[in-house]
mmCIF file of C-alpha atoms in Angstrom:
data_model
loop_
_atom_site.group_PDB
_atom_site.id
_atom_site.type_symbol
_atom_site.label_atom_id
_atom_site.label_comp_id
_atom_site.label_asym_id
_atom_site.label_seq_id
_atom_site.Cartn_x
_atom_site.Cartn_y
_atom_site.Cartn_z
ATOM 1 C CA UNK A 1 1.552 34.944 25.005
ATOM 2 C CA UNK A 2 4.241 35.495 22.375
ATOM 3 C CA UNK A 3 7.433 33.387 22.138
ATOM 4 C CA UNK A 4 10.057 33.521 19.485
ATOM 5 C CA UNK A 5 12.738 30.919 19.057
ATOM 6 C CA UNK A 6 15.726 30.352 17.140
ATOM 7 C CA UNK A 7 16.756 26.499 15.767
ATOM 8 C CA UNK A 8 20.686 27.168 15.168
ATOM 9 C CA UNK A 9 22.499 24.709 12.978
ATOM 10 C CA UNK A 10 19.196 21.976 14.098
ATOM 11 C CA UNK A 11 20.002 21.736 17.875
ATOM 12 C CA UNK A 12 16.267 21.696 17.963
ATOM 13 C CA UNK A 13 13.656 24.268 19.920
ATOM 14 C CA UNK A 14 12.374 22.358 22.718
ATOM 15 C CA UNK A 15 14.568 23.443 25.555
ATOM 16 C CA UNK A 16 14.181 27.221 24.440
ATOM 17 C CA UNK A 17 10.154 26.437 24.295
ATOM 18 C CA UNK A 18 10.111 25.119 27.854
ATOM 19 C CA UNK A 19 12.317 27.679 29.358
ATOM 20 C CA UNK A 20 9.953 30.419 27.911
ATOM 21 C CA UNK A 21 7.208 28.941 29.784
ATOM 22 C CA UNK A 22 8.885 28.103 32.936
ATOM 23 C CA UNK A 23 9.012 24.080 32.715
ATOM 24 C CA UNK A 24 10.711 22.236 34.957
ATOM 25 C CA UNK A 25 13.363 19.476 33.957
ATOM 26 C CA UNK A 26 13.346 15.879 35.120
ATOM 27 C CA UNK A 27 15.588 13.893 32.927
ATOM 28 C CA UNK A 28 14.758 14.430 29.082
ATOM 29 C CA UNK A 29 11.483 15.485 30.080
ATOM 30 C CA UNK A 30 10.502 19.269 30.482
ATOM 31 C CA UNK A 31 7.170 19.593 32.866
ATOM 32 C CA UNK A 32 4.410 22.465 31.919
ATOM 33 C CA UNK A 33 3.878 24.309 35.055
ATOM 34 C CA UNK A 34 0.712 24.359 36.666
ATOM 35 C CA UNK A 35 0.183 28.077 36.013
ATOM 36 C CA UNK A 36 0.725 27.654 32.066
ATOM 37 C CA UNK A 37 -1.022 24.361 31.394
ATOM 38 C CA UNK A 38 -0.349 20.640 31.883
ATOM 39 C CA UNK A 39 1.855 17.987 30.431
ATOM 40 C CA UNK A 40 5.151 17.492 29.251
ATOM 41 C CA UNK A 41 7.458 18.042 26.319
ATOM 42 C CA UNK A 42 10.356 15.227 25.628
ATOM 43 C CA UNK A 43 12.641 13.917 22.624
ATOM 44 C CA UNK A 44 15.882 12.544 21.542
ATOM 45 C CA UNK A 45 18.788 13.480 19.360
ATOM 46 C CA UNK A 46 20.874 10.255 17.614
ATOM 47 C CA UNK A 47 23.984 10.095 15.740
ATOM 48 C CA UNK A 48 22.693 9.794 12.476
ATOM 49 C CA UNK A 49 21.139 13.096 12.884
ATOM 50 C CA UNK A 50 17.680 12.477 13.301
ATOM 51 C CA UNK A 51 15.530 14.227 16.079
ATOM 52 C CA UNK A 52 12.495 13.665 17.673
ATOM 53 C CA UNK A 53 10.273 16.249 20.118
ATOM 54 C CA UNK A 54 7.280 14.618 21.393
ATOM 55 C CA UNK A 55 4.342 16.743 22.662
ATOM 56 C CA UNK A 56 1.727 15.917 25.319
ATOM 57 C CA UNK A 57 0.372 19.047 26.898
ATOM 58 C CA UNK A 58 -2.055 22.039 26.652
ATOM 59 C CA UNK A 59 -1.561 25.465 27.718
ATOM 60 C CA UNK A 60 -4.124 27.574 29.953
ATOM 61 C CA UNK A 61 -3.105 30.759 27.414
ATOM 62 C CA UNK A 62 -3.022 31.250 23.978
ATOM 63 C CA UNK A 63 0.432 31.190 22.391
ATOM 64 C CA UNK A 64 1.828 32.424 19.299
ATOM 65 C CA UNK A 65 5.499 30.794 18.605
ATOM 66 C CA UNK A 66 7.585 32.385 15.943
ATOM 67 C CA UNK A 67 10.483 30.149 15.025
ATOM 68 C CA UNK A 68 13.422 30.794 12.874
ATOM 69 C CA UNK A 69 15.553 28.200 11.656
ATOM 70 C CA UNK A 70 19.690 28.740 11.003
ATOM 71 C CA UNK A 71 21.357 25.642 9.587
ATOM 72 C CA UNK A 72 25.197 25.051 9.281
ATOM 73 C CA UNK A 73 26.596 24.604 6.521
ATOM 74 C CA UNK A 74 25.579 21.638 4.278
ATOM 75 C CA UNK A 75 22.729 20.816 6.693
ATOM 76 C CA UNK A 76 19.477 19.984 4.877
ATOM 77 C CA UNK A 77 16.808 18.464 7.193
ATOM 78 C CA UNK A 78 13.204 17.574 6.260
ATOM 79 C CA UNK A 79 10.662 18.048 9.056
ATOM 80 C CA UNK A 80 7.538 15.870 9.716
ATOM 81 C CA UNK A 81 4.696 16.722 12.111
ATOM 82 C CA UNK A 82 2.289 14.485 13.085
ATOM 83 C CA UNK A 83 -0.115 16.202 14.913
ATOM 84 C CA UNK A 84 -3.248 14.760 17.001
ATOM 85 C CA UNK A 85 -1.623 11.222 16.971
ATOM 86 C CA UNK A 86 -2.262 10.049 20.317
ATOM 87 C CA UNK A 87 -5.795 9.273 21.543
ATOM 88 C CA UNK A 88 -7.737 11.036 23.899
ATOM 89 C CA UNK A 89 -9.089 9.977 27.093
ATOM 90 C CA UNK A 90 -13.113 10.473 27.644
ATOM 91 C CA UNK A 91 -12.012 12.656 30.114
ATOM 92 C CA UNK A 92 -9.996 15.222 28.459
ATOM 93 C CA UNK A 93 -12.158 15.365 25.426
ATOM 94 C CA UNK A 94 -14.564 16.700 27.858
ATOM 95 C CA UNK A 95 -12.323 19.604 28.972
ATOM 96 C CA UNK A 96 -10.023 20.146 26.000
ATOM 97 C CA UNK A 97 -10.260 20.124 22.546
ATOM 98 C CA UNK A 98 -7.983 18.127 20.156
ATOM 99 C CA UNK A 99 -5.773 19.331 17.758
ATOM 100 C CA UNK A 100 -6.681 18.696 14.243
ATOM 101 C CA UNK A 101 -4.870 15.310 13.335
ATOM 102 C CA UNK A 102 -2.712 15.177 10.055
ATOM 103 C CA UNK A 103 0.733 14.780 9.065
ATOM 104 C CA UNK A 104 2.759 17.968 7.665
ATOM 105 C CA UNK A 105 5.938 17.692 5.993
ATOM 106 C CA UNK A 106 8.533 20.759 4.890
ATOM 107 C CA UNK A 107 11.725 21.717 4.279
ATOM 108 C CA UNK A 108 13.258 22.716 7.974
ATOM 109 C CA UNK A 109 14.337 25.782 6.113
ATOM 110 C CA UNK A 110 11.027 26.992 6.512
ATOM 111 C CA UNK A 111 10.615 29.321 9.231
ATOM 112 C CA UNK A 112 6.972 29.529 10.671
ATOM 113 C CA UNK A 113 4.668 31.275 13.021
ATOM 114 C CA UNK A 114 2.461 28.983 14.752
ATOM 115 C CA UNK A 115 -0.784 29.442 17.074
ATOM 116 C CA UNK A 116 -1.283 27.310 19.646
ATOM 117 C CA UNK A 117 -4.828 27.980 21.596
ATOM 118 C CA UNK A 118 -5.520 27.835 24.992
ATOM 119 C CA UNK A 119 -7.588 24.773 26.292
ATOM 120 C CA UNK A 120 -6.116 22.732 22.994
ATOM 121 C CA UNK A 121 -4.547 19.339 24.021
ATOM 122 C CA UNK A 122 -1.168 19.185 21.829
ATOM 123 C CA UNK A 123 -0.492 15.417 21.215
ATOM 124 C CA UNK A 124 1.990 15.339 18.712
ATOM 125 C CA UNK A 125 5.177 13.995 17.275
ATOM 126 C CA UNK A 126 7.838 15.814 15.370
ATOM 127 C CA UNK A 127 10.711 14.035 13.651
ATOM 128 C CA UNK A 128 13.626 16.010 11.855
ATOM 129 C CA UNK A 129 16.077 13.819 9.476
ATOM 130 C CA UNK A 130 18.815 14.571 7.202
ATOM 131 C CA UNK A 131 17.806 14.634 3.607
ATOM 132 C CA UNK A 132 20.941 12.433 2.892
ATOM 133 C CA UNK A 133 19.307 9.742 5.546
ATOM 134 C CA UNK A 134 16.120 9.727 3.563
ATOM 135 C CA UNK A 135 17.772 9.059 0.058
ATOM 136 C CA UNK A 136 19.032 5.751 2.016
ATOM 137 C CA UNK A 137 15.546 4.722 3.324
ATOM 138 C CA UNK A 138 13.540 6.000 0.074
ATOM 139 C CA UNK A 139 16.096 6.750 -2.805
ATOM 140 C CA UNK A 140 14.438 3.859 -5.041
ATOM 141 C CA UNK A 141 11.210 5.373 -4.987
ATOM 142 C CA UNK A 142 10.406 7.093 -8.240
ATOM 143 C CA UNK A 143 7.158 8.650 -6.820
ATOM 144 C CA UNK A 144 6.796 12.374 -7.971
ATOM 145 C CA UNK A 145 5.783 13.261 -4.492
ATOM 146 C CA UNK A 146 8.597 11.081 -2.920
ATOM 147 C CA UNK A 147 11.184 12.467 -5.329
ATOM 148 C CA UNK A 148 10.274 16.374 -4.167
ATOM 149 C CA UNK A 149 10.873 15.456 -0.811
ATOM 150 C CA UNK A 150 14.312 13.941 -1.373
ATOM 151 C CA UNK A 151 15.834 16.015 -4.109
ATOM 152 C CA UNK A 152 13.525 19.519 -4.503
ATOM 153 C CA UNK A 153 15.686 22.717 -3.806
ATOM 154 C CA UNK A 154 13.021 25.248 -3.436
ATOM 155 C CA UNK A 155 9.978 25.549 -0.982
ATOM 156 C CA UNK A 156 7.393 22.435 -0.756
ATOM 157 C CA UNK A 157 4.940 21.476 1.672
ATOM 158 C CA UNK A 158 2.938 18.301 1.501
ATOM 159 C CA UNK A 159 0.112 17.138 4.068
ATOM 160 C CA UNK A 160 -1.436 13.780 4.782
ATOM 161 C CA UNK A 161 -3.712 12.143 7.022
ATOM 162 C CA UNK A 162 -3.030 9.860 10.285
ATOM 163 C CA UNK A 163 -3.400 6.424 9.650
ATOM 164 C CA UNK A 164 -4.358 3.568 12.384
ATOM 165 C CA UNK A 165 -0.717 2.049 11.593
ATOM 166 C CA UNK A 166 0.804 5.577 12.702
ATOM 167 C CA UNK A 167 -1.629 6.057 15.821
ATOM 168 C CA UNK A 168 -0.635 2.240 16.906
ATOM 169 C CA UNK A 169 3.147 3.084 16.460
ATOM 170 C CA UNK A 170 3.066 6.482 18.160
ATOM 171 C CA UNK A 171 1.407 4.472 21.187
ATOM 172 C CA UNK A 172 4.372 2.352 21.347
ATOM 173 C CA UNK A 173 6.468 5.635 21.726
ATOM 174 C CA UNK A 174 4.059 7.130 24.362
ATOM 175 C CA UNK A 175 4.135 4.106 26.801
ATOM 176 C CA UNK A 176 7.634 2.678 26.129
ATOM 177 C CA UNK A 177 7.637 -0.882 26.893
ATOM 178 C CA UNK A 178 11.296 -1.172 27.251
ATOM 179 C CA UNK A 179 13.595 -0.511 29.811
ATOM 180 C CA UNK A 180 14.898 3.163 30.098
ATOM 181 C CA UNK A 181 18.074 2.234 28.712
ATOM 182 C CA UNK A 182 16.674 0.913 25.609
ATOM 183 C CA UNK A 183 14.038 3.624 25.228
ATOM 184 C CA UNK A 184 16.514 5.739 22.902
ATOM 185 C CA UNK A 185 17.231 3.032 20.361
ATOM 186 C CA UNK A 186 13.454 1.830 20.687
ATOM 187 C CA UNK A 187 12.116 5.312 19.774
ATOM 188 C CA UNK A 188 14.897 5.749 17.083
ATOM 189 C CA UNK A 189 13.395 2.420 15.316
ATOM 190 C CA UNK A 190 9.713 3.522 15.754
ATOM 191 C CA UNK A 191 10.753 7.250 14.185
ATOM 192 C CA UNK A 192 11.757 4.886 10.941
ATOM 193 C CA UNK A 193 8.767 2.986 11.043
ATOM 194 C CA UNK A 194 6.565 6.242 11.380
ATOM 195 C CA UNK A 195 8.741 7.556 8.594
ATOM 196 C CA UNK A 196 7.487 4.263 6.567
ATOM 197 C CA UNK A 197 3.551 4.624 7.368
ATOM 198 C CA UNK A 198 3.777 7.971 6.110
ATOM 199 C CA UNK A 199 5.816 7.556 2.558
ATOM 200 C CA UNK A 200 3.371 4.504 2.443
ATOM 201 C CA UNK A 201 0.318 6.982 2.042
ATOM 202 C CA UNK A 202 1.954 9.359 -0.045
ATOM 203 C CA UNK A 203 3.278 6.990 -2.890
ATOM 204 C CA UNK A 204 -0.641 6.309 -3.136
ATOM 205 C CA UNK A 205 -1.385 9.651 -4.188
ATOM 206 C CA UNK A 206 -1.990 9.888 -8.228
ATOM 207 C CA UNK A 207 1.772 10.532 -9.961
ATOM 208 C CA UNK A 208 1.783 13.911 -11.440
ATOM 209 C CA UNK A 209 4.664 16.323 -11.683
ATOM 210 C CA UNK A 210 5.274 18.453 -8.782
ATOM 211 C CA UNK A 211 6.584 21.971 -8.603
ATOM 212 C CA UNK A 212 8.203 24.345 -5.786
ATOM 213 C CA UNK A 213 6.081 26.504 -4.181
ATOM 214 C CA UNK A 214 6.601 30.412 -2.702
ATOM 215 C CA UNK A 215 6.173 30.788 0.802
ATOM 216 C CA UNK A 216 3.340 33.534 -0.251
ATOM 217 C CA UNK A 217 1.392 30.261 -2.282
ATOM 218 C CA UNK A 218 1.908 28.141 0.838
ATOM 219 C CA UNK A 219 0.585 30.583 2.891
ATOM 220 C CA UNK A 220 -2.664 31.465 0.505
ATOM 221 C CA UNK A 221 -3.288 27.497 0.074
ATOM 222 C CA UNK A 222 -3.073 26.858 3.805
ATOM 223 C CA UNK A 223 -5.420 29.856 4.366
ATOM 224 C CA UNK A 224 -7.893 28.081 1.631
ATOM 225 C CA UNK A 225 -7.618 25.058 3.945
ATOM 226 C CA UNK A 226 -8.725 27.349 6.972
ATOM 227 C CA UNK A 227 -11.349 29.126 5.242
ATOM 228 C CA UNK A 228 -13.191 25.410 4.089
ATOM 229 C CA UNK A 229 -12.594 24.059 7.955
ATOM 230 C CA UNK A 230 -14.397 27.321 8.970
ATOM 231 C CA UNK A 231 -17.326 26.908 6.690
ATOM 232 C CA UNK A 232 -17.985 23.059 6.427
ATOM 233 C CA UNK A 233 -22.191 23.980 5.820
ATOM 234 C CA UNK A 234 -21.150 25.764 2.684
ATOM 235 C CA UNK A 235 -19.765 24.302 -0.720
ATOM 236 C CA UNK A 236 -16.574 25.839 -1.663
ATOM 237 C CA UNK A 237 -16.645 28.577 -4.699
ATOM 238 C CA UNK A 238 -13.385 27.779 -6.558
ATOM 239 C CA UNK A 239 -13.497 31.158 -8.408
ATOM 240 C CA UNK A 240 -13.739 33.063 -5.027
ATOM 241 C CA UNK A 241 -11.194 30.786 -3.452
ATOM 242 C CA UNK A 242 -8.623 31.651 -6.137
ATOM 243 C CA UNK A 243 -9.457 35.643 -6.133
ATOM 244 C CA UNK A 244 -8.976 35.307 -2.375
ATOM 245 C CA UNK A 245 -5.178 33.655 -2.865
ATOM 246 C CA UNK A 246 -4.189 35.667 -5.816
ATOM 247 C CA UNK A 247 -4.363 32.627 -8.055
ATOM 248 C CA UNK A 248 -5.355 31.358 -11.536
ATOM 249 C CA UNK A 249 -7.817 28.644 -10.655
ATOM 250 C CA UNK A 250 -5.840 26.201 -12.582
ATOM 251 C CA UNK A 251 -2.889 26.999 -10.427
ATOM 252 C CA UNK A 252 -4.735 26.937 -6.937
ATOM 253 C CA UNK A 253 -6.408 23.700 -7.914
ATOM 254 C CA UNK A 254 -2.993 22.299 -8.757
ATOM 255 C CA UNK A 255 -0.974 23.542 -5.787
ATOM 256 C CA UNK A 256 -4.072 22.454 -3.584
ATOM 257 C CA UNK A 257 -4.147 19.085 -4.852
ATOM 258 C CA UNK A 258 -0.098 18.619 -4.841
ATOM 259 C CA UNK A 259 -0.173 19.783 -1.325
ATOM 260 C CA UNK A 260 -3.498 17.605 0.508
ATOM 261 C CA UNK A 261 -3.402 15.133 -2.386
ATOM 262 C CA UNK A 262 -6.794 15.597 -2.780
ATOM 263 C CA UNK A 263 -9.140 18.575 -5.037
ATOM 264 C CA UNK A 264 -10.770 21.083 -3.339
ATOM 265 C CA UNK A 265 -13.963 19.388 -3.014
ATOM 266 C CA UNK A 266 -12.951 16.045 -2.497
ATOM 267 C CA UNK A 267 -10.992 17.655 0.484
ATOM 268 C CA UNK A 268 -14.402 19.742 1.483
ATOM 269 C CA UNK A 269 -15.911 16.463 1.802
ATOM 270 C CA UNK A 270 -13.726 14.600 3.351
ATOM 271 C CA UNK A 271 -13.451 17.137 6.145
ATOM 272 C CA UNK A 272 -17.140 17.152 6.506
ATOM 273 C CA UNK A 273 -16.931 13.345 6.739
ATOM 274 C CA UNK A 274 -14.521 13.815 9.469
ATOM 275 C CA UNK A 275 -16.813 16.388 11.379
ATOM 276 C CA UNK A 276 -19.938 14.230 11.139
ATOM 277 C CA UNK A 277 -17.812 11.389 12.406
ATOM 278 C CA UNK A 278 -16.665 13.487 15.435
ATOM 279 C CA UNK A 279 -19.927 15.094 16.585
ATOM 280 C CA UNK A 280 -21.478 11.311 16.241
ATOM 281 C CA UNK A 281 -18.601 10.171 18.767
ATOM 282 C CA UNK A 282 -17.921 12.820 21.035
ATOM 283 C CA UNK A 283 -21.292 14.943 21.179
ATOM 284 C CA UNK A 284 -23.552 11.926 21.164
ATOM 285 C CA UNK A 285 -26.230 13.357 18.198
ATOM 286 C CA UNK A 286 -28.404 11.671 15.860
ATOM 287 C CA UNK A 287 -27.604 10.997 12.048
ATOM 288 C CA UNK A 288 -30.425 13.602 11.628
ATOM 289 C CA UNK A 289 -28.666 16.116 14.182
ATOM 290 C CA UNK A 290 -25.475 15.678 12.774
ATOM 291 C CA UNK A 291 -26.830 16.258 8.966
ATOM 292 C CA UNK A 292 -28.785 19.699 10.114
ATOM 293 C CA UNK A 293 -25.511 21.107 11.454
ATOM 294 C CA UNK A 294 -23.166 20.070 8.650
#
């Protein structure tokens, strides 16, 4: 199923997506119909221009989501997508695949095409915030990654891990411990808390200069990421990856490390460790069996 949505002037895409799949509305919640899956979408828009959307649903049918952004004059938002941030129950793990846990950061101007596989539980928080407001919060930090997020005029993408602190904060958004009349302001504070946790991870990266990225380079770097994920049993061949990306090896290494905060081999090894931990926990395999699979 293909769904095309347009974010006009930063009003968001939640209601358009919900309407396209026939979701029912109950207050601020959009419930996915049983014929399409289960779960809900919800969110808030605040007076400072910050927006939050919570995805907590699964789909019976694969969806290709095309998103186009049409910004108002002077609008300059940054998007933070925190995927796989909510914990899964044992029952859900048996029936549905979890989405990969990560924090994806980009300028809101970047339009996108996202494949949403069936039988996958999407449990994420998306925060969109004006760059001017981010300046108020983090403008005194001179780390190159932070400077790029706050000041870069061109395209950029950064990705980092989900930390235990983010999971704790997200859980407090999912299970609100306050009366309904306080939920909006409580979630606003929790979104700011998530931003602080994200920037705390970013400033731990090596402080090397960053550069803007052409949209084709962004696609190429993510193609390399997905190739590494799909071949965890084979060490990466840098020369082959660079050829497939249409880049020189130095450029490919630089942009990959700029995006993910790790070199290609370091990132590959970290994914192997994550997969080993998942197999040990979810599949109850022995260490020898996990080693054989990887």
